[in-house]
Short mmCIF file of C-alpha atoms in Angstrom, two decimals:
data_model
loop_
_atom_site.label_atom_id
_atom_site.label_comp_id
_atom_site.label_asym_id
_atom_site.label_seq_id
_atom_site.Cartn_x
_atom_site.Cartn_y
_atom_site.Cartn_z
CA UNK A 1352 22.48 -59.82 -45.21
CA UNK A 1353 25.34 -57.49 -46.13
CA UNK A 1354 28.87 -58.72 -45.46
CA UNK A 1355 32.31 -57.70 -46.65
CA UNK A 1356 35.17 -60.09 -47.40
CA UNK A 1357 36.63 -61.57 -44.19
CA UNK A 1358 39.57 -59.67 -42.74
CA UNK A 1359 41.27 -58.79 -39.50
CA UNK A 1360 40.32 -55.51 -37.87
CA UNK A 1361 42.68 -52.83 -39.15
CA UNK A 1362 44.32 -50.61 -36.56
CA UNK A 1363 43.25 -46.99 -36.93
CA UNK A 1364 44.43 -43.88 -35.12
CA UNK A 1365 43.26 -40.38 -34.44
CA UNK A 1366 45.13 -37.62 -32.66
CA UNK A 1367 44.01 -38.90 -29.24
CA UNK A 1368 42.75 -42.44 -29.82
CA UNK A 1369 43.78 -45.84 -31.10
CA UNK A 1370 41.13 -48.15 -32.59
CA UNK A 1371 42.43 -51.71 -32.50
CA UNK A 1372 41.24 -55.29 -32.71
CA UNK A 1373 39.87 -56.87 -29.58
CA UNK A 1374 41.84 -59.69 -27.98
CA UNK A 1375 41.12 -62.13 -25.18
CA UNK A 1376 43.19 -59.83 -22.92
CA UNK A 1377 40.38 -57.25 -23.15
CA UNK A 1378 37.89 -59.47 -21.34
CA UNK A 1379 38.00 -57.83 -17.88
CA UNK A 1380 37.83 -54.30 -19.27
CA UNK A 1381 35.01 -55.37 -21.59
CA UNK A 1382 33.14 -56.72 -18.56
CA UNK A 1383 33.71 -53.42 -16.74
CA UNK A 1384 32.21 -51.53 -19.69
CA UNK A 1385 29.09 -53.66 -20.04
CA UNK A 1386 28.52 -54.09 -16.30
CA UNK A 1387 28.41 -50.32 -15.82
CA UNK A 1388 24.84 -49.19 -15.11
CA UNK A 1389 25.41 -45.77 -16.69
CA UNK A 1390 26.62 -47.43 -19.90
CA UNK A 1391 23.69 -49.82 -20.23
CA UNK A 1392 20.98 -47.43 -19.02
CA UNK A 1393 19.96 -46.66 -22.61
CA UNK A 1394 21.19 -49.91 -24.18
CA UNK A 1395 18.82 -52.53 -22.87
CA UNK A 1396 18.91 -51.18 -19.32
CA UNK A 1397 20.48 -54.27 -17.76
CA UNK A 1398 24.19 -54.87 -17.04
CA UNK A 1399 25.71 -57.88 -18.80
CA UNK A 1400 26.80 -60.91 -16.81
CA UNK A 1401 30.37 -62.15 -17.25
CA UNK A 1402 29.01 -64.96 -19.41
CA UNK A 1403 27.14 -62.51 -21.64
CA UNK A 1404 30.29 -60.40 -21.88
CA UNK A 1405 32.30 -63.41 -23.04
CA UNK A 1406 29.72 -64.18 -25.73
CA UNK A 1407 29.60 -60.59 -26.91
CA UNK A 1408 33.39 -60.22 -26.92
CA UNK A 1409 33.69 -63.40 -28.98
CA UNK A 1410 31.08 -61.96 -31.35
CA UNK A 1411 33.10 -58.74 -31.68
CA UNK A 1412 36.27 -60.67 -32.49
CA UNK A 1413 34.54 -63.12 -34.84
CA UNK A 1414 32.55 -60.48 -36.69
CA UNK A 1415 35.64 -59.30 -38.56
CA UNK A 1416 36.48 -62.83 -39.69
CA UNK A 1417 32.92 -63.61 -40.79
CA UNK A 1418 31.49 -60.27 -41.98
CA UNK A 1419 34.62 -58.23 -42.74
CA UNK A 1420 33.50 -55.50 -40.34
CA UNK A 1421 32.93 -55.14 -36.64
CA UNK A 1422 33.84 -53.14 -33.58
CA UNK A 1423 37.17 -51.82 -32.48
CA UNK A 1424 38.45 -51.51 -28.93
CA UNK A 1425 39.04 -47.78 -28.36
CA UNK A 1426 42.15 -46.90 -26.38
CA UNK A 1427 43.10 -43.44 -25.15
CA UNK A 1428 46.65 -42.86 -26.40
CA UNK A 1429 47.82 -40.63 -23.53
CA UNK A 1430 47.00 -43.23 -20.86
CA UNK A 1431 46.89 -46.46 -22.94
CA UNK A 1432 43.52 -47.03 -21.22
CA UNK A 1433 40.62 -48.93 -22.81
CA UNK A 1434 37.65 -46.56 -22.94
CA UNK A 1435 35.04 -48.39 -25.02
CA UNK A 1436 34.19 -49.50 -28.52
CA UNK A 1437 33.02 -48.16 -31.86
CA UNK A 1438 32.30 -49.81 -35.16
CA UNK A 1439 29.79 -51.45 -37.43
CA UNK A 1440 27.58 -54.47 -37.10
CA UNK A 1441 25.75 -56.51 -39.64
CA UNK A 1442 22.68 -57.06 -37.51
CA UNK A 1443 19.43 -58.89 -38.10
CA UNK A 1444 17.01 -57.17 -35.77
CA UNK A 1445 13.30 -57.69 -35.24
CA UNK A 1446 12.54 -54.08 -36.11
CA UNK A 1447 10.33 -52.26 -38.62
CA UNK A 1448 11.28 -50.75 -40.91
CA UNK A 1449 13.98 -53.36 -41.39
CA UNK A 1450 17.63 -52.34 -41.34
CA UNK A 1451 18.86 -55.71 -42.55
CA UNK A 1452 21.51 -55.41 -45.23
CA UNK A 1453 22.74 -52.05 -43.98
CA UNK A 1454 25.87 -51.48 -41.88
CA UNK A 1455 24.81 -50.43 -38.39
CA UNK A 1456 27.10 -47.93 -36.66
CA UNK A 1457 27.50 -47.98 -32.90
CA UNK A 1458 29.57 -46.41 -30.15
CA UNK A 1459 29.79 -47.10 -26.42
CA UNK A 1460 32.23 -45.44 -24.04
CA UNK A 1461 32.98 -45.67 -20.34
CA UNK A 1462 31.49 -42.77 -18.33
CA UNK A 1463 35.01 -41.50 -17.60
CA UNK A 1464 35.38 -40.88 -21.36
CA UNK A 1465 32.06 -39.05 -21.78
CA UNK A 1466 31.99 -35.38 -22.70
CA UNK A 1467 35.48 -35.30 -24.27
CA UNK A 1468 34.49 -35.64 -27.91
CA UNK A 1469 35.93 -39.16 -28.07
CA UNK A 1470 32.80 -40.80 -29.54
CA UNK A 1471 32.66 -38.31 -32.40
CA UNK A 1472 36.42 -38.56 -32.97
CA UNK A 1473 36.45 -42.36 -32.97
CA UNK A 1474 33.35 -42.72 -35.15
CA UNK A 1475 34.68 -40.17 -37.63
CA UNK A 1476 37.76 -42.36 -38.00
CA UNK A 1477 35.63 -45.52 -38.28
CA UNK A 1478 33.40 -43.93 -40.93
CA UNK A 1479 36.44 -42.81 -42.92
CA UNK A 1480 37.46 -46.47 -43.03
CA UNK A 1481 33.97 -47.90 -43.51
CA UNK A 1482 32.30 -45.76 -46.13
CA UNK A 1483 34.64 -46.77 -48.97
CA UNK A 1484 34.05 -50.41 -47.99
CA UNK A 1485 30.26 -50.13 -47.92
CA UNK A 1486 29.78 -48.76 -51.43
CA UNK A 1487 26.30 -47.32 -51.88
CA UNK A 1488 24.87 -48.90 -48.74
CA UNK A 1489 23.60 -46.25 -46.33
CA UNK A 1490 24.87 -46.56 -42.79
CA UNK A 1491 22.25 -46.62 -40.04
CA UNK A 1492 22.21 -46.47 -36.27
CA UNK A 1493 19.51 -47.14 -33.71
CA UNK A 1494 19.14 -45.58 -30.31
CA UNK A 1495 16.91 -45.07 -27.33
CA UNK A 1496 14.53 -42.21 -28.10
CA UNK A 1497 15.51 -40.50 -24.83
CA UNK A 1498 19.30 -40.38 -24.99
CA UNK A 1499 20.28 -36.78 -25.80
CA UNK A 1500 24.07 -37.23 -25.49
CA UNK A 1501 24.17 -40.04 -28.05
CA UNK A 1502 21.72 -38.20 -30.27
CA UNK A 1503 24.08 -35.17 -30.28
CA UNK A 1504 26.98 -37.41 -31.35
CA UNK A 1505 24.82 -38.85 -34.14
CA UNK A 1506 23.89 -35.35 -35.31
CA UNK A 1507 27.55 -34.23 -35.32
CA UNK A 1508 28.37 -37.24 -37.46
CA UNK A 1509 25.61 -36.40 -39.95
CA UNK A 1510 22.98 -38.96 -38.97
CA UNK A 1511 19.35 -37.87 -39.22
CA UNK A 1512 16.22 -39.54 -37.95
CA UNK A 1513 14.14 -41.31 -40.57
CA UNK A 1514 11.79 -43.41 -38.44
CA UNK A 1515 10.49 -44.00 -34.93
CA UNK A 1516 9.72 -47.56 -34.00
CA UNK A 1517 9.96 -50.01 -31.12
CA UNK A 1518 12.72 -52.50 -30.46
CA UNK A 1519 12.40 -55.08 -27.68
CA UNK A 1520 9.28 -53.21 -26.56
CA UNK A 1521 11.07 -49.87 -26.15
CA UNK A 1522 10.69 -46.67 -28.19
CA UNK A 1523 13.60 -46.52 -30.64
CA UNK A 1524 14.92 -44.03 -33.17
CA UNK A 1525 16.26 -45.13 -36.54
CA UNK A 1526 18.83 -42.78 -38.05
CA UNK A 1527 20.81 -42.88 -41.27
CA UNK A 1528 23.97 -41.14 -42.38
CA UNK A 1529 22.84 -38.43 -44.76
CA UNK A 1530 26.14 -36.62 -45.33
CA UNK A 1531 28.65 -39.42 -46.02
CA UNK A 1532 30.79 -37.25 -48.32
CA UNK A 1533 32.23 -35.42 -45.31
CA UNK A 1534 34.13 -38.59 -44.35
CA UNK A 1535 35.60 -39.44 -47.72
CA UNK A 1536 39.28 -38.63 -47.63
CA UNK A 1537 41.04 -38.25 -50.96
#
């Protein structure tokens, strides 16, 4: 398993977004995100219960302290509104080929934030932070094989498909970041 030294989530900013650490105060908004049927349609297909949301939110907060990486709450600066999350997980998934030991990128936004370029903007910022931390480890992401909007974001970020597999019985794409140099800021 790949982990970085424990740390708190750094606050990052883009022109339109703030990426910040999750807090307990985010619980209701987090539940709204993961209870939304549009959001979960291609991520397991089933809305989270409040109990599942609490467990996942605790995982997001604890991930930084255990693995030195995790997910940020994404806030739209103009409205100070929570719109979703982006970041990196250190996952152990029952998937072949294995992605264990590789940082796994992910992004999830509320439907009201779709189509505005926010996912690409937030993940660009996250990758600018993450790539220097990850050294020579290639960043991966997994996704439903029938999710064109997320696939377009992945392509814009420089991810390319390297395998098709199944995860939890569903067809799944494995992608890896093939152009990391575009995110390295000198």
